[in-house]
Coordinates of C-alpha atoms in Angstrom, one line a residue:
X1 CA 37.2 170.6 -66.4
X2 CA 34.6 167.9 -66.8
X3 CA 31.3 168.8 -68.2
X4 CA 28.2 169.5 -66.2
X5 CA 25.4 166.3 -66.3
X6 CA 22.4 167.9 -67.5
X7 CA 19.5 168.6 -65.3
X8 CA 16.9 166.4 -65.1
X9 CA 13.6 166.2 -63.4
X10 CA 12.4 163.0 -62.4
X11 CA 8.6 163.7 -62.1
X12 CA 6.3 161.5 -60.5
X13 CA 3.1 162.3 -62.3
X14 CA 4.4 161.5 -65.8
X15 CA 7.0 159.0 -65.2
X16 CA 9.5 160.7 -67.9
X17 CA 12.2 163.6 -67.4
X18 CA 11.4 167.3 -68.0
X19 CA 14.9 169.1 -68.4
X20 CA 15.2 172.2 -66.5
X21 CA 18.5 173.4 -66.5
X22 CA 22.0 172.2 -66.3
X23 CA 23.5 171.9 -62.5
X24 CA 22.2 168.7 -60.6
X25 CA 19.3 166.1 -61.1
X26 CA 16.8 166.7 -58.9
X27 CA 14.3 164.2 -57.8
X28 CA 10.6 164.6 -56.6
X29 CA 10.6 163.0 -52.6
X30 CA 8.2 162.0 -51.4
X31 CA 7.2 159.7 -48.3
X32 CA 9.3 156.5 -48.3
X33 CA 7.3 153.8 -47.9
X34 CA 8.4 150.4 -44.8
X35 CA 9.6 147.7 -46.2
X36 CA 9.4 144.5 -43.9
X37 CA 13.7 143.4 -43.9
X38 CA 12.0 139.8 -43.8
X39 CA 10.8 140.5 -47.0
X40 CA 13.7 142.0 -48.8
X41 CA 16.1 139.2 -47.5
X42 CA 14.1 136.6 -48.7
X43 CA 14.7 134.3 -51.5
X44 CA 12.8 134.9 -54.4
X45 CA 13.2 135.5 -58.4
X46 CA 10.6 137.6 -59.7
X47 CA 10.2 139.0 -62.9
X48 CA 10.3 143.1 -63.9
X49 CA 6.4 142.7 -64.0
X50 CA 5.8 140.5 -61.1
X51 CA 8.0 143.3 -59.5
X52 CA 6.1 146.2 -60.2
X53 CA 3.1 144.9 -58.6
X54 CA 4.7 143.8 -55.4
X55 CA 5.5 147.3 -55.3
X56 CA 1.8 148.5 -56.1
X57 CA 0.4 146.2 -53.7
X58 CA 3.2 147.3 -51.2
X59 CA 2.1 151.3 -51.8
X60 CA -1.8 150.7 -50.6
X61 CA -1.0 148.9 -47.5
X62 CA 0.8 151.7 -46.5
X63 CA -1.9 154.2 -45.5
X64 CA -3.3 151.4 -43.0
X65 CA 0.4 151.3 -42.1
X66 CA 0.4 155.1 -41.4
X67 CA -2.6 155.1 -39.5
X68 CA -2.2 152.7 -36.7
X69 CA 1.3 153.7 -36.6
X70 CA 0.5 157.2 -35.6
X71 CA -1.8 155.9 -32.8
X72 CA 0.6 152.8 -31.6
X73 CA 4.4 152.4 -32.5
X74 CA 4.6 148.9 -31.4
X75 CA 5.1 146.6 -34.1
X76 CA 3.9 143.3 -32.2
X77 CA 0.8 145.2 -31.7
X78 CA 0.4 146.2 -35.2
X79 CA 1.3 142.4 -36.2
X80 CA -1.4 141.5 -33.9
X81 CA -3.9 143.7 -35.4
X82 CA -2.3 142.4 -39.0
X83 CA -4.0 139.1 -38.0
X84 CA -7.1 140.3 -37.6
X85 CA -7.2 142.4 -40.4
X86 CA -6.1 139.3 -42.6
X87 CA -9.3 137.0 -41.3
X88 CA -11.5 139.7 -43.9
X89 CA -10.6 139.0 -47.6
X90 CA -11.2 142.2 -48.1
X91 CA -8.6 143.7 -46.6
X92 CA -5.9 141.3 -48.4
X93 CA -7.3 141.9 -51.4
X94 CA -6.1 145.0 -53.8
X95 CA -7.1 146.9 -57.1
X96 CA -4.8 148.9 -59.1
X97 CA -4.8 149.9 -62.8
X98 CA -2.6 148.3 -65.3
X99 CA -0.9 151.2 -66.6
X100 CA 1.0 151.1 -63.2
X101 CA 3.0 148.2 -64.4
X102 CA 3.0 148.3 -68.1
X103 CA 2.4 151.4 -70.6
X104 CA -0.8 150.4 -72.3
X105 CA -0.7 148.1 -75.4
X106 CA -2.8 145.0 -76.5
X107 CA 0.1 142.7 -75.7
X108 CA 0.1 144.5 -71.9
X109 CA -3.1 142.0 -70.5
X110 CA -1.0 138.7 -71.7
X111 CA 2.3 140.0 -69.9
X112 CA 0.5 141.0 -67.0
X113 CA -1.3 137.8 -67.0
X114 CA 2.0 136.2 -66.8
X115 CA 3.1 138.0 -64.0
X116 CA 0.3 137.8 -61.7
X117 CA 0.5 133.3 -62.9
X118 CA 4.2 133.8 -61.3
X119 CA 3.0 135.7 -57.9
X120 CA 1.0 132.7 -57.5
X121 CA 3.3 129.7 -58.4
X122 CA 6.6 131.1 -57.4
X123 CA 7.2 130.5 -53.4
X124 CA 9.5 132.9 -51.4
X125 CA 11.5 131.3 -49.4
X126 CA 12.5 133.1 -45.7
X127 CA 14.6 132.9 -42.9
X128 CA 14.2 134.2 -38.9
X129 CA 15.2 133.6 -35.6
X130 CA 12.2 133.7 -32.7
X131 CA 12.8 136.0 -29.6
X132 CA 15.5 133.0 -27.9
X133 CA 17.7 132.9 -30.7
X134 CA 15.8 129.6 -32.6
X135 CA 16.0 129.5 -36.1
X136 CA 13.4 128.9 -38.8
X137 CA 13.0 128.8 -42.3
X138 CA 10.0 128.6 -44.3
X139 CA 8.3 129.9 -47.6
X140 CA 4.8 131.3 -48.4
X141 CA 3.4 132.2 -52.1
X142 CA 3.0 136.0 -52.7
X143 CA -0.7 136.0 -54.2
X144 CA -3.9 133.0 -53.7
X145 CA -5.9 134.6 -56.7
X146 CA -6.4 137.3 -59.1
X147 CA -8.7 139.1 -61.7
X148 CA -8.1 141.6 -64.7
X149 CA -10.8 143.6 -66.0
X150 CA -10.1 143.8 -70.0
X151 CA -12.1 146.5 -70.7
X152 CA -11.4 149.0 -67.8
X153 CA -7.6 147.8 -67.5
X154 CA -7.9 146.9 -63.8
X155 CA -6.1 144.3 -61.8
X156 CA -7.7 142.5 -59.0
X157 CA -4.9 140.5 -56.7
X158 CA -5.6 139.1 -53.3
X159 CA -2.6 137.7 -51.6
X160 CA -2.0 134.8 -49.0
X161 CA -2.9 135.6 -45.7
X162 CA 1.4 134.7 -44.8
X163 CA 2.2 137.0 -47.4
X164 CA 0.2 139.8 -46.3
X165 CA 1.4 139.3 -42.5
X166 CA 4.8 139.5 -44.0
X167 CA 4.4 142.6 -45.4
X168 CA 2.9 143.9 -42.4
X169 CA 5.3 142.2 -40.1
X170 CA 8.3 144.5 -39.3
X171 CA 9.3 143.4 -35.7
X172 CA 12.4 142.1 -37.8
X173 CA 13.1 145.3 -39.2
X174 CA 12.3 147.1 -42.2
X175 CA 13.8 149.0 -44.5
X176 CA 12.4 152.2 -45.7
X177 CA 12.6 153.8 -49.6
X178 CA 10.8 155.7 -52.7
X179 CA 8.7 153.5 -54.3
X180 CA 8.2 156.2 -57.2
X181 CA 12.2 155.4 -57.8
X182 CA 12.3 152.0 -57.4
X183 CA 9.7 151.8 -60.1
X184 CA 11.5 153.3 -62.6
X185 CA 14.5 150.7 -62.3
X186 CA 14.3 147.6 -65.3
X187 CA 16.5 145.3 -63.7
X188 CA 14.9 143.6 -60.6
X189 CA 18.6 143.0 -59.2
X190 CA 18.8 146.7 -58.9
X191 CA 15.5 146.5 -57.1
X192 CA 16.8 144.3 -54.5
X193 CA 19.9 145.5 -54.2
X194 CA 18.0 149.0 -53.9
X195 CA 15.7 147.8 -51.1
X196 CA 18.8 146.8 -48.5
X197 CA 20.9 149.3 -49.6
X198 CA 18.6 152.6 -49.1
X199 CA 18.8 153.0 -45.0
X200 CA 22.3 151.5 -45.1
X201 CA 25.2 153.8 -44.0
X202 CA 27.8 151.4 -43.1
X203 CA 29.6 149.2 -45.5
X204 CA 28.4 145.4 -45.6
X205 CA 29.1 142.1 -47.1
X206 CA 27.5 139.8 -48.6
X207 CA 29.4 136.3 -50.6
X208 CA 28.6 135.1 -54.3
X209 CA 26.8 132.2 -52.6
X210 CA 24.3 134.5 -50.4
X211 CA 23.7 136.7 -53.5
X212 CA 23.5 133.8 -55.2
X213 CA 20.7 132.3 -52.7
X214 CA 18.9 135.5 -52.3
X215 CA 18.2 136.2 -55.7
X216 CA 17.8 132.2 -56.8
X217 CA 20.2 132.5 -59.6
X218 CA 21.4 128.9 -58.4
X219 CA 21.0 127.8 -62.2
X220 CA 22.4 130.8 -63.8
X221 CA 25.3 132.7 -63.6
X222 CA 27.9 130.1 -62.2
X223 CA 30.6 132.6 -62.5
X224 CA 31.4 134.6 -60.1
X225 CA 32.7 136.2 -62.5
X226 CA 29.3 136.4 -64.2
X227 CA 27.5 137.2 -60.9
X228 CA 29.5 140.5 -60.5
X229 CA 28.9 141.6 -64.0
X230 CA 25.9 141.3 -65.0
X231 CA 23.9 141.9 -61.1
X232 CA 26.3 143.8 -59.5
X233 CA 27.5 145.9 -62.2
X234 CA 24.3 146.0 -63.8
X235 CA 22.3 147.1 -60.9
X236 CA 25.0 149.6 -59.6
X237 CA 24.6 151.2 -63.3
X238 CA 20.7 151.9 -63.0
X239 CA 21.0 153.2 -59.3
X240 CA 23.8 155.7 -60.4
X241 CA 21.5 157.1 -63.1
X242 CA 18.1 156.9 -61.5
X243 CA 19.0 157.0 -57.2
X244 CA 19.8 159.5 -54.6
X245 CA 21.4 156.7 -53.5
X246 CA 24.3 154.1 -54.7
X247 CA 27.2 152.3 -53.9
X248 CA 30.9 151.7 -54.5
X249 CA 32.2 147.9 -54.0
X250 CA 35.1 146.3 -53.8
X251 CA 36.3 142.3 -54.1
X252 CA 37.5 139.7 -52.3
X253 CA 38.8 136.6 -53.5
X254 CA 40.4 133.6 -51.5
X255 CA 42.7 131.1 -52.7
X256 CA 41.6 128.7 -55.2
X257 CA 41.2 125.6 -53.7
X258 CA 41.5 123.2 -57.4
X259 CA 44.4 120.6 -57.1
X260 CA 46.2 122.6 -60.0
X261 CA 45.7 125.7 -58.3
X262 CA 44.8 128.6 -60.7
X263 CA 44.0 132.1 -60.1
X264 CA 41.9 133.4 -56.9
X265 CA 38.5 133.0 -57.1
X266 CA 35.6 135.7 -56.2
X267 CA 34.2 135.1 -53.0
X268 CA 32.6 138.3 -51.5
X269 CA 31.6 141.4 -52.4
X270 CA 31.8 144.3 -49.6
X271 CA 29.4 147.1 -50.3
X272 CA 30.1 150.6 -49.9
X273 CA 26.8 152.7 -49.7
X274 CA 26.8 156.6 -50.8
X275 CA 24.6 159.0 -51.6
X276 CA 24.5 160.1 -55.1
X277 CA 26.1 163.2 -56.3
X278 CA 24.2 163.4 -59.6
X279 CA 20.5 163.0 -58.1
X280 CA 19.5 164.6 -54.9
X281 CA 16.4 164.8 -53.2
X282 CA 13.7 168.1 -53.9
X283 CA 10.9 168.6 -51.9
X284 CA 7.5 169.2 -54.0
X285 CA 6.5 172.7 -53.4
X286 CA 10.2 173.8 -54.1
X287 CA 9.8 172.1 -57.5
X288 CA 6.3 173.7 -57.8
X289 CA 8.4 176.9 -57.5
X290 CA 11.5 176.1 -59.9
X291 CA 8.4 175.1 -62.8
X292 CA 6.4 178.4 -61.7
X293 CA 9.6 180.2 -62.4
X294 CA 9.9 178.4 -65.7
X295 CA 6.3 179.6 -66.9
X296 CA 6.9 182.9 -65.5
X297 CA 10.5 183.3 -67.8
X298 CA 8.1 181.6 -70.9
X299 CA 11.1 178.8 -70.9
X300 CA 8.5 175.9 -71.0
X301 CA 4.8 175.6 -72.3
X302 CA 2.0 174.6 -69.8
X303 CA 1.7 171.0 -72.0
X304 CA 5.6 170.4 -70.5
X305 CA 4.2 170.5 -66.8
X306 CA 0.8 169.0 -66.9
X307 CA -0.8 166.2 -67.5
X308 CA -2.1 165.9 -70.9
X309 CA -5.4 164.5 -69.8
X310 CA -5.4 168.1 -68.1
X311 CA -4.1 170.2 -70.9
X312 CA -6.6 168.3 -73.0
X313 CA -10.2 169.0 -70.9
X314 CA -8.9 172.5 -70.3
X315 CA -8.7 173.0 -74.1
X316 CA -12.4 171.5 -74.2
X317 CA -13.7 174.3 -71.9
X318 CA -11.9 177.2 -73.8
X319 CA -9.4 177.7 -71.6
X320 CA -6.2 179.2 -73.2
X321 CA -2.3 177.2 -73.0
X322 CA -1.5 181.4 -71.9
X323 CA -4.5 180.9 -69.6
X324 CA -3.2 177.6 -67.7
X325 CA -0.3 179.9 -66.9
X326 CA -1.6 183.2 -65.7
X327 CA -1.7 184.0 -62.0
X328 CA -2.6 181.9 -59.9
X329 CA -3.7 179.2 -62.1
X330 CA -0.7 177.5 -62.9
X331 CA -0.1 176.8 -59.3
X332 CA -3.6 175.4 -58.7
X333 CA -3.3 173.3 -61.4
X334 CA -0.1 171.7 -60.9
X335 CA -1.3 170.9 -57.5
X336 CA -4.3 169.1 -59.0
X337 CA -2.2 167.0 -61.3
X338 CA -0.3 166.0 -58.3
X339 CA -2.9 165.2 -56.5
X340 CA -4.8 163.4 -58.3
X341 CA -4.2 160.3 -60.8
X342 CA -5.9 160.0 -64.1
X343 CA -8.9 157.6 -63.3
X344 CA -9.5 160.0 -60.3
X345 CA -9.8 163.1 -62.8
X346 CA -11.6 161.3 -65.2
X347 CA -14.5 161.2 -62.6
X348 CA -13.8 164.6 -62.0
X349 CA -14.5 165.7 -65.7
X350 CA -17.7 163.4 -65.6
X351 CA -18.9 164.9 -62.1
X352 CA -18.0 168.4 -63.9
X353 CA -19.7 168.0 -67.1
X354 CA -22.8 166.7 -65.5
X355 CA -22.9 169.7 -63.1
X356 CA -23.0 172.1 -66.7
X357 CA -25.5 169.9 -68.1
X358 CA -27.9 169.7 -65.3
X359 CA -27.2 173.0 -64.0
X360 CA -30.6 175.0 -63.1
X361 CA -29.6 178.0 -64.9
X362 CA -27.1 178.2 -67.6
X363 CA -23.6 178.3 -67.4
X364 CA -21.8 181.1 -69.4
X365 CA -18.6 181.3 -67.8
X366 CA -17.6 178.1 -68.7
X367 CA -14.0 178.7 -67.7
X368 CA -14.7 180.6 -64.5
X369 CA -16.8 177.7 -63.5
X370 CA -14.2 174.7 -64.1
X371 CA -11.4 176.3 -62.6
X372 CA -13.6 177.4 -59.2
X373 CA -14.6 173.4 -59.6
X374 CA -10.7 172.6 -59.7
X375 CA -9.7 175.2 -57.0
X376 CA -12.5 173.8 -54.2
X377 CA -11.2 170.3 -55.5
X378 CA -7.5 171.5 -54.9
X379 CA -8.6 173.2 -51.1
X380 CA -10.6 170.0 -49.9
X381 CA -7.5 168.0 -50.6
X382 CA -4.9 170.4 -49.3
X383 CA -6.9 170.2 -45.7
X384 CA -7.4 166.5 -45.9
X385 CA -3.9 164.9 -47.4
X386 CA -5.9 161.5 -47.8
X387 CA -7.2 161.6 -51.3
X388 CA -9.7 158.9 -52.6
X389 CA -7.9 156.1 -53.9
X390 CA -8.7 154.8 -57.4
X391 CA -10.6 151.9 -56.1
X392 CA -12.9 154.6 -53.7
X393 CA -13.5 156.7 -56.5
X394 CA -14.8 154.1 -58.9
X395 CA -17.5 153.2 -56.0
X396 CA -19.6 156.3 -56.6
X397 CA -21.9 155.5 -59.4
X398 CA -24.3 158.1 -58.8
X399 CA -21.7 161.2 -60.2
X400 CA -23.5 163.5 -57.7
X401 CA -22.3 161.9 -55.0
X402 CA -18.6 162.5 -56.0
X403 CA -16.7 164.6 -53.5
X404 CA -15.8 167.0 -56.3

């Protein structure tokens, strides 16, 4: 009897594994995000880096997305509204924080650097029909211009008005996928492969010269042989650890056409999409419940399930490890950690300690008062599902004025 894989949990707060117990791996959905196809079966050969904040950039335009689809399903009409949109920098232009991409070291600005230099210099290169069958090929740069704030760690891109009509541009179809798992993957061929392969049901093929083309590996690799091992192989490795979905493939070869003959040579690889039977989906409130069940049973300390940042501040205000867990805390605080990022709760500590400090008459339960703090925090969002964004929050200067 083979032995069971050991449960992990995927979380999309810390970005590591939190073992739970020893049946399946579970991993945190959440909403897949639209993918233009035009995009994904484009030529283009990004780095890991340059990667990661495609898929950053790709994560805020979704919420516009969201929004005018819910009113209008037509995708000419959104493209059309795309185009207005794009005439206001503004609305091309996008701020994340660096630890998004990169875990935070000195070297981190310099590689980052890099990869925003390659968003800008590297053209990705597209092919389409127009509604009577014409074909047309073309090729657009991914970003016109970008900043990086040392000191706070914050990335400025803007992209190209093409690119950003590209990205909003799904009358050619889109495909749709987690970008939480996509981000975890350290090969960008299984990010490609990932991004047609996730609404895929039905086998497809695709020949050593289209892979070839697609992922611009014209100079490298002139195996076939090579091709299939280190992209195919490679990227079908990472998706079966880290994906709820994967694939089987098989090869075909054709005669080889030398004068001396020789043995077949590669030609195409058909793709056989699955789902995974090692990592399945789990919606959030049902993993809320599995971790409430492990505090409960005293299998895992409070640290293992929040934030640190969190476990840290509490700490400050004298509230207890044993306290985090009690009652109804643990619930309202795992919800705050997953509803919040870290920049967003650090200008809830600030709005919090300057309510304390300014505070009319004095504060004695110092616990009592953060957690109400948290809980109103927790109810506002619950009702509204549309937190601030990073970028929002770091708008209020007067700490007052913080929604908090």
């Amino acid at each position: 009897m083979g032995r069971k894989p050991k449960i992990t949990i995927i979380d999309e707060r810390h970005g590591e594994a939190t073992p739970i117990k020893e049946e399946v791996i579970p991993v945190v959905y959440t909403k897949p995000q639209m993918h233009s196809y035009l995009l994904s079966t484009a030529s283009y050969n990004y780095s890991l880096y340059a990667q990661r904040i495609k898929y950053s950039v790709i994560s805020r335009i979704q919420q516009r997305i969201s929004e005018f689809m819910a009113k209008d399903m037509n995708f000419y009409h959104l493209l059309e509204q795309a185009k207005e949109w794009a005439e206001h920098r503004t609305n091309t232009t996008f701020v994340f924080p660096m630890k998004e991409i990169i875990s935070l070291t000195d070297k981190d600005v310099k590689v980052i650097e890099n990869a925003l230099d390659e968003l800008m210099k590297t053209r990705i290169k597209y092919e389409r029909n127009d509604r009577l069958g014409n074909p047309f090929v073309g090729s657009f740069h991914f970003a016109e211009s970008y900043e990086i704030n040392i000191t706070q760690r914050i990335v400025t891109i803007c992209l190209t008005e093409k690119c950003y009509l590209t990205l909003m541009n799904f009358i050619y179809g889109y495909s749709l996928y987690d970008l939480h798992i996509i981000r975890k993957f350290k090969s960008v061929y299984s990010m490609r492969l990932y991004e047609i392969l996730y609404g895929q049901r039905n086998d497809f093929f695709l020949n050593i010269d289209d892979i070839r083309q697609m992922f611009m590996l014209e100079d490298k690799y002139k195996s076939p042989g090579d091709m299939k091992k280190f992209v195919i192989e490679k990227a079908k490795k990472e998706m079966d650890e880290l994906s709820p979905r994967t694939f089987d493939y098989e090869c075909i070869y054709k005669k080889n056409d030398s004068p001396n003959g020789g043995r077949p040579v590669l030609h195409t690889i058909r793709f056989i999409p699955k789902d995974n039977p090692n990592v399945r989906y789990i919606h959030q409130e049902q993993l809320d419940k599995m971790k409430l069940a492990e505090i409960r049973r005293n299998k895992t300390k409070s640290s293992n399930l929040l934030s640190y940042d969190i476990v840290n501040k509490l700490e400050e205000y004298g509230i207890t490890r044993e306290g985090m867990v009690n009652g109804k805390n643990a619930e309202t605080l795992m919800k705050f950690d997953r509803l919040t990022s870290e920049e967003q709760r650090h200008y809830f500590w600030q709005s919090v300690s300057l309510k304390i400090t300014n505070s009319v008459k004095e504060i004695t339960n110092r616990q009592g008062f953060v957690m109400k703090q948290i809980q109103d925090l927790v109810a506002r969002w619950e009702a509204n599902p549309q937190p601030l964004t990073d970028e929002e929050a770091r708008k209020f200067n007067d700490m007052d004025a913080l929604p908090f």
